[in-house]
Amino acid sequence: MVWVAVTWLVLVLALPLASVFAGAFSQGVRAFAEALARPEVLHAAWLTIVAVLVALVVNTAFGLAAGWTVARTNLPGRGLIRVLVDVPVAVPPVIAGLMILLLYGRGGWFEPLLERMGVDVVFALPAILIATTFVTLPFVAKEVISVLEESGRDEEEAALMLGASRVQCFLHVVLPNLRWALFYGLVLTAARALGEFGAVAVVSGNLIGQTQTLPLYIERAYANYETVAAFSAAVPLTLVAVLTLVLRGALIRRRVRADAVVNAVPAVDDQTIHTQGGMSWT
Amino acid sequence: MSREVFQAAGAGGGARGAILSALPSTRFARRLWPSGALAWGFTVTVLALLVLLPLAAIIVESRGAGLQGFTRSLTDPVCVAALRLSFGGALLSAAVNSVMGLVVAWALVRCSFRGRGFLDSAVDLPFALPTSVAGVTLAELFGPQGWIGGAGARLAETLGVPALASVKLQLSYTVGGVLIAMTFVSLPFVVRSVQPVLHALETDVEEAARLLGASPLRVFRHVVLPSLKPALLAGFALSFSRSLGEFGSVVIISGNMPMRTLTGPVLVFQKVEQYDPAGAASIAIVMLAASLVTLVAVAAIQSKAVRRG
């Protein structure tokens, strides 16, 4: 059983991973460095980083607001908010891109308004940002909601009764409790934003040196038979993906250890760490 | 940004807190009301603009060409073939991942071996790896020069057995390539949904069955499998939904030949590029409905399992 599992995982995971590096360095380190230093690669990388940063900022704000609304208020629409937060996961990326086009593109609902304002959304930076934010919307919000619901109001009420202001209560009680959930949600957001392909491919126009992100560049380079260029650009993205897995493992270990302390569980074996993290990607 | 929202909400409160009565919950809710209203307003605005409005747009636009246009784009042979490949491929890859995911979950939970923790983290690689990176690596691996795609020819040369050259492992730009990409990107779902259930499962019933003389296969079928069924179904559905909508890796490895290797999402993409938004929306709405129904089913399966559990 173990051998079947290990062979399968090595075959489907290790081989692709190894082939990224084999492809990137197949013409030597020099060719790899030159492929990465191309101006269109640097521009694509910069654009991708901008999209990731915007997704992180918007998701922090939205995640906290959505979490607070669902777990700490009794305002109407909380059930609907919970459902809508999950919707982007169910929408295939190309269809997400299509939705944005139907709103902001040629003949779209907002076209007259945007024209009057003189703003380009589709085939420009705003559409890339909207697409990236849409596909990453659930990650932080879901983490924050689940932690706020789990932790309850006791600590916050205690702080308020002891005379803390609302701001103090938020900064010193709510935020510290949320720290790791927020961080974990942001790690997932960054990983997804960095690699988003389908939605961005539809709305960005894929203009080299203008609206081409790094994942789009990789596809285009490979289609043009520039294998070394494609794999070289894939190396930084692959390294971030591996880093994401390492961070995720560390955060799950942390959470299980914290649970063990709170519940006075004597010992945590390796198994619990790997199966009871309770964190999901989707 | 949201910190400012909360601070702004708090700024109007003055030196509060000293006169709090001992009625925490209602008092608490009232005290936090302004920040709650702000959070609610921001959440609702973002969701309306980013989720509700786009959903409305795609529903309205798919009816833009009328019922006739809708059925015409869906009954077009290219579209029928693409949808058949997407749905069939997603079912097949979800089935493969269910079997292999069960084996992997079993090994990770029930067997102890060196490198288990490492392997456990590695299972999530397909989620973390950008889909276009997955696409180019898989296309290269299964291409004519690739480690796997070129293995037959290379073996034939080194071993001097020409017959091996006819071993067909060049799956890039074939339906096989589409299946490989779908299987790769949806690999972790079944493992991750079965793993916690398997871990929580007590082994005493299995031991009892074994002591009473049941064969390992019989124990698995009659004792283990029934408890794993909800998790397995949920993993299958998630895997199916992801494979159905997969674009990045499939568009690179499939070659996108109409009637042969063109999938639904790629067809939607092509319709968009040909400035046919109504046609794109008609196909998209079918795929979106399938995906949403699948995920609602998952939620139902999971909540049922929780209630029973």
Coordinates of C-alpha atoms in Angstrom, one line a residue:
Chain A
M1 CA 0.0 0.0 0.0
V2 CA 2.7 2.4 1.0
W3 CA 4.7 1.6 -2.2
V4 CA 1.7 2.2 -4.4
A5 CA 1.0 5.6 -2.7
V6 CA 4.7 6.6 -2.8
T7 CA 5.2 5.6 -6.4
W8 CA 2.0 7.4 -7.5
L9 CA 3.0 10.6 -5.7
V10 CA 6.5 10.5 -7.0
L11 CA 5.3 10.0 -10.5
V12 CA 2.7 12.7 -10.5
L13 CA 4.4 15.3 -8.2
A14 CA 8.1 14.9 -8.2
L15 CA 8.6 14.4 -11.9
P16 CA 6.8 17.6 -12.9
L17 CA 8.6 19.5 -10.2
A18 CA 12.0 18.2 -11.3
S19 CA 11.2 18.9 -15.0
V20 CA 10.7 22.6 -14.3
F21 CA 14.3 22.9 -13.1
A22 CA 15.7 20.5 -15.8
G23 CA 14.0 22.6 -18.4
A24 CA 15.2 25.9 -17.0
F25 CA 18.8 24.9 -16.7
S26 CA 19.0 22.7 -19.8
Q27 CA 21.1 25.3 -21.6
G28 CA 23.1 26.2 -18.6
V29 CA 22.8 28.8 -15.8
R30 CA 23.7 31.6 -18.2
A31 CA 20.8 31.0 -20.5
F32 CA 18.5 30.8 -17.4
A33 CA 19.7 34.1 -16.1
E34 CA 19.4 35.7 -19.5
A35 CA 15.9 34.4 -19.9
L36 CA 14.9 35.9 -16.6
A37 CA 16.5 39.3 -17.3
R38 CA 14.5 39.9 -20.5
P39 CA 12.6 43.2 -20.2
E40 CA 9.2 41.5 -21.0
V41 CA 9.8 39.0 -18.1
L42 CA 10.7 41.7 -15.7
H43 CA 7.6 43.7 -16.7
A44 CA 5.4 40.6 -16.3
A45 CA 7.0 39.9 -12.9
W46 CA 6.3 43.5 -11.8
L47 CA 2.7 43.3 -13.0
T48 CA 2.2 40.0 -11.2
I49 CA 3.6 41.5 -8.0
V50 CA 1.3 44.5 -8.2
A51 CA -1.7 42.1 -8.7
V52 CA -0.6 40.1 -5.7
L53 CA -0.2 43.1 -3.5
V54 CA -3.6 44.6 -4.4
A55 CA -5.2 41.2 -3.8
L56 CA -3.5 41.0 -0.3
V57 CA -4.7 44.5 0.7
V58 CA -8.3 44.1 -0.6
N59 CA -8.6 40.6 1.0
T60 CA -7.3 41.8 4.3
A61 CA -9.9 44.5 4.4
F62 CA -12.7 42.3 3.0
G63 CA -11.8 39.3 5.1
L64 CA -11.9 41.3 8.4
A65 CA -15.1 43.1 7.4
A66 CA -16.9 39.9 6.3
G67 CA -15.7 38.0 9.3
W68 CA -16.8 40.7 11.7
T69 CA -20.2 41.0 10.0
V70 CA -20.9 37.2 10.0
A71 CA -19.5 36.4 13.4
R72 CA -20.0 39.5 15.5
T73 CA -23.2 41.3 14.3
N74 CA -26.8 40.3 13.9
L75 CA -27.3 42.5 10.8
P76 CA -29.4 41.1 8.0
G77 CA -28.0 39.0 5.1
R78 CA -25.3 37.1 7.1
G79 CA -26.4 33.8 5.6
L80 CA -26.2 35.2 2.1
I81 CA -22.8 36.7 2.8
R82 CA -21.6 33.3 3.9
V83 CA -22.8 31.7 0.7
L84 CA -21.6 34.4 -1.7
V85 CA -18.1 34.3 -0.1
D86 CA -17.8 30.7 -1.3
V87 CA -19.1 31.4 -4.9
P88 CA -15.7 32.4 -6.5
V89 CA -14.4 28.9 -5.7
A90 CA -17.2 27.3 -7.8
V91 CA -16.7 29.6 -10.8
P92 CA -14.2 28.3 -13.4
P93 CA -11.5 30.9 -14.0
V94 CA -12.4 31.5 -17.7
I95 CA -16.0 32.1 -16.7
A96 CA -14.9 34.6 -14.0
G97 CA -13.0 36.5 -16.7
L98 CA -16.0 36.4 -19.0
M99 CA -18.2 37.9 -16.3
I100 CA -15.8 40.8 -15.9
L101 CA -15.9 41.3 -19.7
L102 CA -19.6 41.3 -19.7
L103 CA -19.6 44.1 -17.2
Y104 CA -16.7 46.3 -18.2
G105 CA -15.9 45.2 -21.7
R106 CA -17.1 46.3 -25.1
G107 CA -20.9 46.4 -25.0
G108 CA -20.7 45.7 -21.3
W109 CA -23.1 47.0 -18.7
F110 CA -20.7 49.7 -17.4
E111 CA -19.2 50.6 -20.8
P112 CA -21.1 53.9 -21.1
L113 CA -20.2 55.0 -17.6
L114 CA -16.5 54.1 -18.0
E115 CA -16.4 55.8 -21.4
R116 CA -17.7 59.0 -19.9
M117 CA -15.1 58.8 -17.1
G118 CA -12.4 58.0 -19.6
V119 CA -11.2 54.9 -17.7
D120 CA -9.9 51.7 -19.4
V121 CA -10.7 48.6 -17.4
V122 CA -10.6 45.7 -19.8
F123 CA -7.2 44.9 -21.5
A124 CA -5.6 47.1 -18.8
L125 CA -4.4 46.9 -15.2
P126 CA -7.9 47.4 -13.5
A127 CA -9.3 44.3 -15.1
I128 CA -6.3 42.2 -14.0
L129 CA -6.7 43.5 -10.5
I130 CA -10.5 42.8 -10.5
A131 CA -9.9 39.2 -11.8
T132 CA -7.2 38.5 -9.3
T133 CA -9.3 39.8 -6.4
F134 CA -12.3 37.8 -7.5
V135 CA -10.6 34.4 -7.6
T136 CA -8.9 35.0 -4.2
L137 CA -11.9 36.5 -2.4
P138 CA -12.8 33.4 -0.3
F139 CA -9.4 32.6 1.2
V140 CA -9.0 35.2 4.0
A141 CA -12.7 35.7 4.7
K142 CA -13.3 32.0 5.3
E143 CA -10.3 31.7 7.7
V144 CA -11.3 34.9 9.6
I145 CA -15.0 33.8 9.9
S146 CA -14.1 30.3 11.2
V147 CA -11.7 31.7 13.8
L148 CA -14.0 34.5 15.0
E149 CA -16.9 32.0 15.4
E150 CA -14.7 29.6 17.2
S151 CA -13.1 32.1 19.6
G152 CA -16.4 33.6 20.9
R153 CA -16.9 37.0 22.4
D154 CA -15.7 36.4 26.0
E155 CA -12.3 38.0 25.7
E156 CA -13.7 41.0 23.8
E157 CA -16.5 41.5 26.4
A158 CA -14.0 41.2 29.2
A159 CA -11.7 43.9 27.6
L160 CA -14.7 46.2 27.1
M161 CA -15.9 45.7 30.6
L162 CA -12.5 46.5 31.9
G163 CA -12.7 49.8 30.2
A164 CA -10.9 49.2 26.9
S165 CA -12.1 51.4 24.0
R166 CA -13.4 49.8 20.8
V167 CA -10.2 50.5 19.0
Q168 CA -8.1 49.1 21.9
C169 CA -10.3 46.0 22.0
F170 CA -9.8 45.5 18.3
L171 CA -6.1 46.1 18.3
H172 CA -5.2 44.2 21.4
V173 CA -7.8 41.4 21.6
V174 CA -9.4 40.7 18.2
L175 CA -6.4 41.2 15.9
P176 CA -3.9 39.1 18.0
N177 CA -6.4 36.2 18.0
L178 CA -6.8 36.5 14.3
R179 CA -3.1 36.9 13.5
W180 CA -2.4 33.4 12.3
A181 CA -5.7 32.9 10.5
L182 CA -5.1 36.2 8.7
F183 CA -1.6 35.2 7.8
Y184 CA -2.6 31.8 6.6
G185 CA -5.4 33.2 4.5
L186 CA -3.0 35.7 3.0
V187 CA -0.5 33.0 2.2
L188 CA -3.2 31.2 0.2
T189 CA -4.2 34.5 -1.4
A190 CA -0.7 35.3 -2.5
A191 CA -0.2 31.8 -3.9
R192 CA -3.4 31.9 -5.9
A193 CA -3.0 35.5 -7.1
L194 CA 0.6 34.8 -8.2
G195 CA -0.5 31.9 -10.4
E196 CA -3.9 33.0 -11.7
F197 CA -4.2 32.2 -15.4
G198 CA -7.6 31.7 -16.8
A199 CA -9.4 34.8 -15.5
V200 CA -6.5 37.1 -16.2
A201 CA -6.0 35.5 -19.7
V202 CA -9.6 36.5 -20.6
V203 CA -9.6 40.1 -19.4
S204 CA -5.9 41.3 -19.8
G205 CA -5.5 41.0 -23.6
N206 CA -2.1 39.4 -23.0
L207 CA -0.2 42.4 -24.5
I208 CA 3.5 41.7 -24.2
G209 CA 5.2 44.3 -21.9
Q210 CA 1.9 45.8 -21.0
T211 CA -0.8 43.5 -19.7
Q212 CA 1.1 40.2 -19.7
T213 CA 1.5 38.6 -16.3
L214 CA 4.2 36.0 -15.5
P215 CA 1.8 32.9 -15.8
L216 CA 0.6 34.3 -19.2
Y217 CA 4.2 34.9 -20.3
I218 CA 5.1 31.3 -19.5
E219 CA 2.2 30.0 -21.7
R220 CA 3.1 32.3 -24.6
A221 CA 6.8 31.5 -24.5
Y222 CA 6.1 27.8 -24.5
A223 CA 3.7 28.1 -27.4
N224 CA 6.4 30.0 -29.3
Y225 CA 8.8 27.0 -28.7
E226 CA 11.0 29.1 -26.3
T227 CA 11.2 26.2 -23.9
V228 CA 14.1 27.5 -21.8
A229 CA 12.4 31.0 -21.5
A230 CA 9.1 29.4 -20.3
F231 CA 10.8 27.1 -17.7
S232 CA 13.1 29.9 -16.5
A233 CA 10.1 32.1 -15.8
A234 CA 8.4 29.1 -14.1
V235 CA 11.3 28.7 -11.6
P236 CA 10.5 31.7 -9.4
L237 CA 6.7 30.7 -9.4
T238 CA 7.6 27.1 -8.5
L239 CA 9.9 28.2 -5.7
V240 CA 7.0 30.3 -4.2
A241 CA 4.7 27.4 -4.5
V242 CA 7.1 25.2 -2.6
L243 CA 7.5 27.9 0.0
T244 CA 3.7 28.1 0.3
L245 CA 3.6 24.4 1.1
V246 CA 6.3 24.8 3.7
L247 CA 4.6 27.7 5.4
R248 CA 1.3 25.9 5.4
G249 CA 2.9 22.9 7.1
A250 CA 4.5 25.1 9.7
L251 CA 1.2 27.0 10.4
I252 CA -0.8 23.7 10.8
R253 CA 1.8 22.4 13.2
R254 CA 1.5 25.7 15.1
R255 CA -2.3 25.5 15.3
V256 CA -2.3 21.9 16.5
R257 CA 0.3 22.7 19.1
A258 CA -1.7 25.6 20.3
D259 CA -4.8 23.4 20.5
A260 CA -2.9 20.8 22.5
V261 CA -1.8 23.4 25.0
V262 CA -5.4 24.8 25.4
N263 CA -7.0 21.4 25.7
A264 CA -4.1 20.0 27.9
V265 CA -3.6 17.1 25.5
P266 CA -0.5 15.4 26.8
A267 CA 1.4 14.7 23.6
V268 CA 0.9 15.4 19.9
D269 CA 2.2 12.8 17.6
D270 CA 3.1 13.5 14.0
Q271 CA -0.1 12.0 12.8
T272 CA -2.4 14.6 14.5
I273 CA -0.3 17.4 13.2
H274 CA -0.8 16.3 9.7
T275 CA -4.5 15.4 9.7
Q276 CA -6.1 17.8 12.3
G277 CA -4.9 21.1 11.0
G278 CA -8.4 21.8 9.9
M279 CA -7.2 24.2 7.2
S280 CA -8.5 23.9 3.8
W281 CA -7.4 25.3 0.4
T282 CA -10.8 25.7 -1.1
Chain B
M1 CA -7.7 49.8 5.3
S2 CA -10.1 48.0 7.5
R3 CA -8.2 49.1 10.5
E4 CA -9.0 52.6 9.6
V5 CA -12.6 51.7 9.2
F6 CA -12.7 50.3 12.7
Q7 CA -10.7 53.2 14.1
A8 CA -13.0 55.7 12.4
A9 CA -15.9 53.8 13.9
G10 CA -14.4 54.0 17.3
A11 CA -13.3 57.6 17.2
G12 CA -16.8 58.9 17.9
G13 CA -17.2 57.0 21.1
G14 CA -15.3 59.2 23.5
A15 CA -13.9 58.0 26.9
R16 CA -16.3 55.1 27.0
G17 CA -16.3 51.8 28.9
A18 CA -16.4 53.1 32.4
I19 CA -20.1 52.9 32.7
L20 CA -20.7 49.5 31.3
S21 CA -23.5 47.6 32.8
A22 CA -23.2 43.8 33.4
L23 CA -25.4 42.9 30.5
P24 CA -22.6 41.9 28.1
S25 CA -24.2 40.6 25.0
T26 CA -26.8 43.2 24.2
R27 CA -24.7 46.0 25.5
F28 CA -21.7 44.6 23.6
A29 CA -23.7 44.4 20.4
R30 CA -24.9 48.0 20.8
R31 CA -21.5 49.3 21.6
L32 CA -20.0 47.7 18.5
W33 CA -22.9 48.7 16.3
P34 CA -21.2 51.5 14.3
S35 CA -18.2 49.3 13.4
G36 CA -20.6 46.5 12.7
A37 CA -22.6 48.6 10.3
L38 CA -19.4 49.8 8.5
A39 CA -18.1 46.2 8.2
W40 CA -21.5 45.1 6.9
G41 CA -21.6 48.0 4.4
F42 CA -18.2 47.3 3.1
T43 CA -18.8 43.5 2.9
V44 CA -22.1 43.9 1.1
T45 CA -20.6 46.5 -1.4
V46 CA -17.7 44.3 -2.3
L47 CA -19.8 41.1 -2.7
A48 CA -22.4 43.0 -4.7
L49 CA -19.9 44.5 -7.1
L50 CA -17.5 41.5 -7.3
V51 CA -19.9 38.5 -7.1
L52 CA -23.6 39.3 -7.4
L53 CA -23.4 41.7 -10.3
P54 CA -21.1 39.4 -12.4
L55 CA -23.4 36.5 -11.8
A56 CA -26.4 38.6 -12.9
A57 CA -24.5 39.7 -16.0
I58 CA -23.7 36.2 -17.1
I59 CA -27.3 35.0 -16.6
V60 CA -28.7 37.9 -18.5
E61 CA -26.2 37.8 -21.3
S62 CA -26.6 34.1 -21.9
R63 CA -30.2 34.9 -22.8
G64 CA -29.1 37.8 -25.0
A65 CA -29.4 35.9 -28.2
G66 CA -32.8 34.5 -27.2
L67 CA -33.7 30.9 -26.5
Q68 CA -33.0 30.1 -30.2
G69 CA -29.4 31.5 -30.0
F70 CA -28.9 29.7 -26.7
T71 CA -29.8 26.3 -28.1
R72 CA -28.0 27.0 -31.3
S73 CA -24.7 27.6 -29.6
L74 CA -25.2 24.6 -27.3
T75 CA -26.1 22.2 -30.1
D76 CA -23.3 23.2 -32.3
P77 CA -21.2 19.9 -32.9
V78 CA -18.0 21.6 -31.7
C79 CA -19.7 22.6 -28.5
V80 CA -21.3 19.2 -27.9
A81 CA -17.9 17.5 -28.4
A82 CA -16.1 20.0 -26.1
L83 CA -18.7 19.6 -23.4
R84 CA -18.6 15.8 -23.7
L85 CA -14.8 15.9 -23.4
S86 CA -15.0 18.2 -20.3
F87 CA -17.7 16.3 -18.5
G88 CA -16.3 12.9 -19.5
G89 CA -12.8 13.8 -18.7
A90 CA -13.7 15.4 -15.4
L91 CA -15.7 12.2 -14.4
L92 CA -12.7 10.0 -15.4
S93 CA -10.1 12.0 -13.6
A94 CA -12.2 12.3 -10.5
A95 CA -12.6 8.5 -10.6
V96 CA -8.8 8.0 -10.9
N97 CA -8.2 10.5 -8.1
S98 CA -10.8 8.8 -5.9
V99 CA -9.0 5.4 -6.1
M100 CA -5.5 6.8 -5.9
G101 CA -6.6 9.4 -3.3
L102 CA -8.0 6.6 -1.1
V103 CA -4.7 4.7 -1.4
V104 CA -2.6 7.8 -0.6
A105 CA -4.8 8.8 2.4
W106 CA -4.7 5.2 3.7
A107 CA -0.9 5.2 3.4
L108 CA -0.6 8.6 5.1
V109 CA -2.9 7.7 8.0
R110 CA -2.5 4.0 8.6
C111 CA 1.1 3.3 7.6
S112 CA 4.2 4.6 9.2
F113 CA 7.2 5.2 7.0
R114 CA 10.0 7.6 6.7
G115 CA 9.2 10.8 4.9
R116 CA 5.5 10.6 5.7
G117 CA 5.3 14.2 6.9
F118 CA 7.1 15.4 3.8
L119 CA 4.8 13.5 1.5
D120 CA 1.8 14.7 3.3
S121 CA 2.8 18.4 2.6
A122 CA 3.7 17.5 -0.9
V123 CA 0.2 16.3 -1.7
D124 CA -0.9 20.0 -2.0
L125 CA 1.6 20.8 -4.7
P126 CA -1.0 20.9 -7.5
F127 CA -3.0 23.6 -5.5
A128 CA 0.1 25.7 -5.0
L129 CA 1.7 25.4 -8.4
P130 CA 0.4 27.9 -11.0
T131 CA -1.7 26.1 -13.6
S132 CA 0.4 27.4 -16.5
V133 CA 3.5 26.0 -14.9
A134 CA 1.7 22.7 -14.5
G135 CA 0.7 22.9 -18.1
V136 CA 4.1 23.5 -19.5
T137 CA 5.8 20.8 -17.3
L138 CA 3.2 18.2 -18.1
A139 CA 3.3 19.0 -21.9
E140 CA 7.1 18.7 -21.8
L141 CA 7.1 15.5 -19.8
F142 CA 4.6 13.8 -22.1
G143 CA 5.9 15.5 -25.3
P144 CA 8.0 13.6 -27.9
Q145 CA 11.3 14.7 -26.3
G146 CA 10.0 14.4 -22.7
W147 CA 11.1 12.0 -20.0
I148 CA 7.9 10.0 -20.3
G149 CA 6.8 10.8 -23.8
G150 CA 10.2 10.0 -25.3
A151 CA 10.8 7.0 -23.0
G152 CA 9.7 4.4 -25.5
A153 CA 12.1 5.6 -28.3
R154 CA 14.9 6.1 -25.9
L155 CA 14.5 2.6 -24.4
A156 CA 14.3 1.1 -27.9
E157 CA 17.6 2.8 -28.7
T158 CA 19.6 1.9 -25.6
L159 CA 18.3 -1.7 -25.3
G160 CA 18.4 -2.3 -29.0
V161 CA 14.8 -3.5 -29.0
P162 CA 13.0 -1.6 -31.9
A163 CA 9.6 -2.9 -30.7
L164 CA 9.7 -0.6 -27.7
A165 CA 9.6 2.5 -30.0
S166 CA 6.0 1.8 -30.6
V167 CA 5.1 2.2 -26.9
K168 CA 2.8 5.2 -27.1
L169 CA 3.5 7.5 -24.2
Q170 CA 3.4 10.8 -26.1
L171 CA 0.2 12.0 -24.6
S172 CA 0.7 15.8 -25.1
Y173 CA -1.8 17.2 -27.6
T174 CA -4.1 14.2 -27.2
V175 CA -7.2 13.4 -25.1
G176 CA -4.8 11.5 -22.8
G177 CA -3.0 14.8 -22.2
V178 CA -6.3 16.5 -21.2
L179 CA -6.9 13.7 -18.7
I180 CA -3.4 13.9 -17.3
A181 CA -3.8 17.7 -16.7
M182 CA -7.2 17.3 -15.1
T183 CA -6.0 14.5 -12.9
F184 CA -2.9 16.5 -11.8
V185 CA -4.7 19.7 -10.9
S186 CA -7.5 17.9 -8.9
L187 CA -5.2 15.4 -7.2
P188 CA -5.3 16.6 -3.6
F189 CA -9.1 16.8 -3.1
V190 CA -9.9 13.2 -2.3
V191 CA -6.8 12.8 -0.2
R192 CA -7.7 15.9 1.9
S193 CA -11.4 15.0 2.4
V194 CA -10.8 11.3 3.2
Q195 CA -7.7 11.8 5.4
P196 CA -9.4 13.3 8.5
V197 CA -12.3 10.8 8.4
L198 CA -9.9 7.9 8.2
H199 CA -7.9 9.3 11.0
A200 CA -10.9 9.7 13.3
L201 CA -12.1 6.1 12.4
E202 CA -11.6 3.7 15.3
T203 CA -9.9 0.5 14.4
D204 CA -11.7 -1.7 16.9
V205 CA -14.6 -2.6 14.5
E206 CA -12.1 -3.6 11.9
E207 CA -10.2 -5.7 14.4
A208 CA -13.4 -7.4 15.5
A209 CA -14.3 -8.2 11.9
R210 CA -10.8 -9.6 11.3
L211 CA -11.0 -11.8 14.4
L212 CA -14.4 -13.1 13.3
G213 CA -12.7 -14.3 10.2
A214 CA -13.4 -11.7 7.6
S215 CA -10.8 -11.3 4.8
P216 CA -9.0 -7.9 4.6
L217 CA -11.0 -7.2 1.4
R218 CA -14.3 -8.0 3.1
V219 CA -13.4 -5.8 6.1
F220 CA -12.6 -3.0 3.8
R221 CA -15.8 -3.3 1.8
H222 CA -18.2 -3.8 4.7
V223 CA -16.5 -1.9 7.5
V224 CA -14.2 0.8 6.3
L225 CA -15.8 1.9 3.0
P226 CA -19.3 2.7 4.4
S227 CA -17.8 5.2 6.9
L228 CA -15.6 6.8 4.2
K229 CA -18.4 7.1 1.7
P230 CA -19.5 10.7 2.4
A231 CA -15.9 12.0 2.4
L232 CA -15.1 10.0 -0.7
L233 CA -18.2 11.4 -2.5
A234 CA -17.3 15.0 -1.4
G235 CA -13.8 14.6 -2.6
F236 CA -15.0 13.1 -5.9
A237 CA -17.4 16.0 -6.4
L238 CA -14.7 18.7 -5.7
S239 CA -12.3 16.9 -8.0
F240 CA -14.9 16.8 -10.7
S241 CA -15.8 20.4 -10.4
R242 CA -12.2 21.5 -10.5
S243 CA -11.4 19.3 -13.5
L244 CA -14.5 20.6 -15.3
G245 CA -13.4 24.2 -15.1
E246 CA -9.7 23.7 -15.5
F247 CA -8.2 26.0 -18.2
G248 CA -4.6 26.9 -17.7
S249 CA -2.9 23.5 -17.8
V250 CA -5.4 22.0 -20.3
V251 CA -5.1 24.8 -22.8
I252 CA -1.3 24.2 -22.9
I253 CA -1.2 20.4 -23.1
S254 CA -4.3 19.7 -25.2
G255 CA -3.5 21.3 -28.5
N256 CA -7.1 22.5 -28.6
M257 CA -8.2 20.7 -31.8
P258 CA -12.0 21.2 -32.3
M259 CA -14.0 18.0 -32.0
R260 CA -11.0 16.2 -30.6
T261 CA -9.1 17.8 -27.7
L262 CA -11.0 21.1 -27.3
T263 CA -12.6 21.4 -23.8
G264 CA -15.5 23.5 -22.7
P265 CA -13.5 26.3 -20.9
V266 CA -11.1 26.6 -23.8
L267 CA -14.1 26.9 -26.2
V268 CA -15.5 29.7 -23.9
F269 CA -12.1 31.4 -24.1
Q270 CA -12.1 31.1 -27.9
K271 CA -15.6 32.5 -28.2
V272 CA -14.6 35.5 -26.2
E273 CA -11.6 36.1 -28.4
Q274 CA -13.9 35.9 -31.5
Y275 CA -16.2 38.6 -29.9
D276 CA -19.1 36.3 -29.4
P277 CA -20.0 37.1 -25.7
A278 CA -23.5 35.6 -26.0
G279 CA -22.2 32.3 -27.4
A280 CA -19.5 32.3 -24.6
A281 CA -22.1 33.0 -22.0
S282 CA -24.4 30.2 -23.2
I283 CA -21.7 27.6 -22.8
A284 CA -20.4 29.2 -19.6
I285 CA -23.8 29.1 -17.9
V286 CA -24.1 25.4 -18.4
M287 CA -20.7 24.7 -17.0
L288 CA -21.3 27.2 -14.1
A289 CA -24.6 25.5 -13.2
A290 CA -22.9 22.1 -13.2
S291 CA -20.1 23.4 -11.0
L292 CA -22.4 25.2 -8.6
V293 CA -24.7 22.1 -8.3
T294 CA -21.7 19.9 -7.6
L295 CA -20.5 22.2 -4.8
V296 CA -24.0 22.5 -3.3
A297 CA -24.1 18.7 -3.3
V298 CA -20.8 18.6 -1.5
A299 CA -22.1 21.0 1.1
A300 CA -25.2 18.8 1.6
I301 CA -23.1 15.6 1.9
Q302 CA -20.8 17.2 4.4
S303 CA -23.5 18.7 6.6
K304 CA -25.4 15.4 6.5
A305 CA -22.2 13.6 7.6
V306 CA -21.6 16.1 10.4
R307 CA -25.2 15.7 11.6
R308 CA -24.9 11.9 11.6
G309 CA -21.3 12.0 12.9

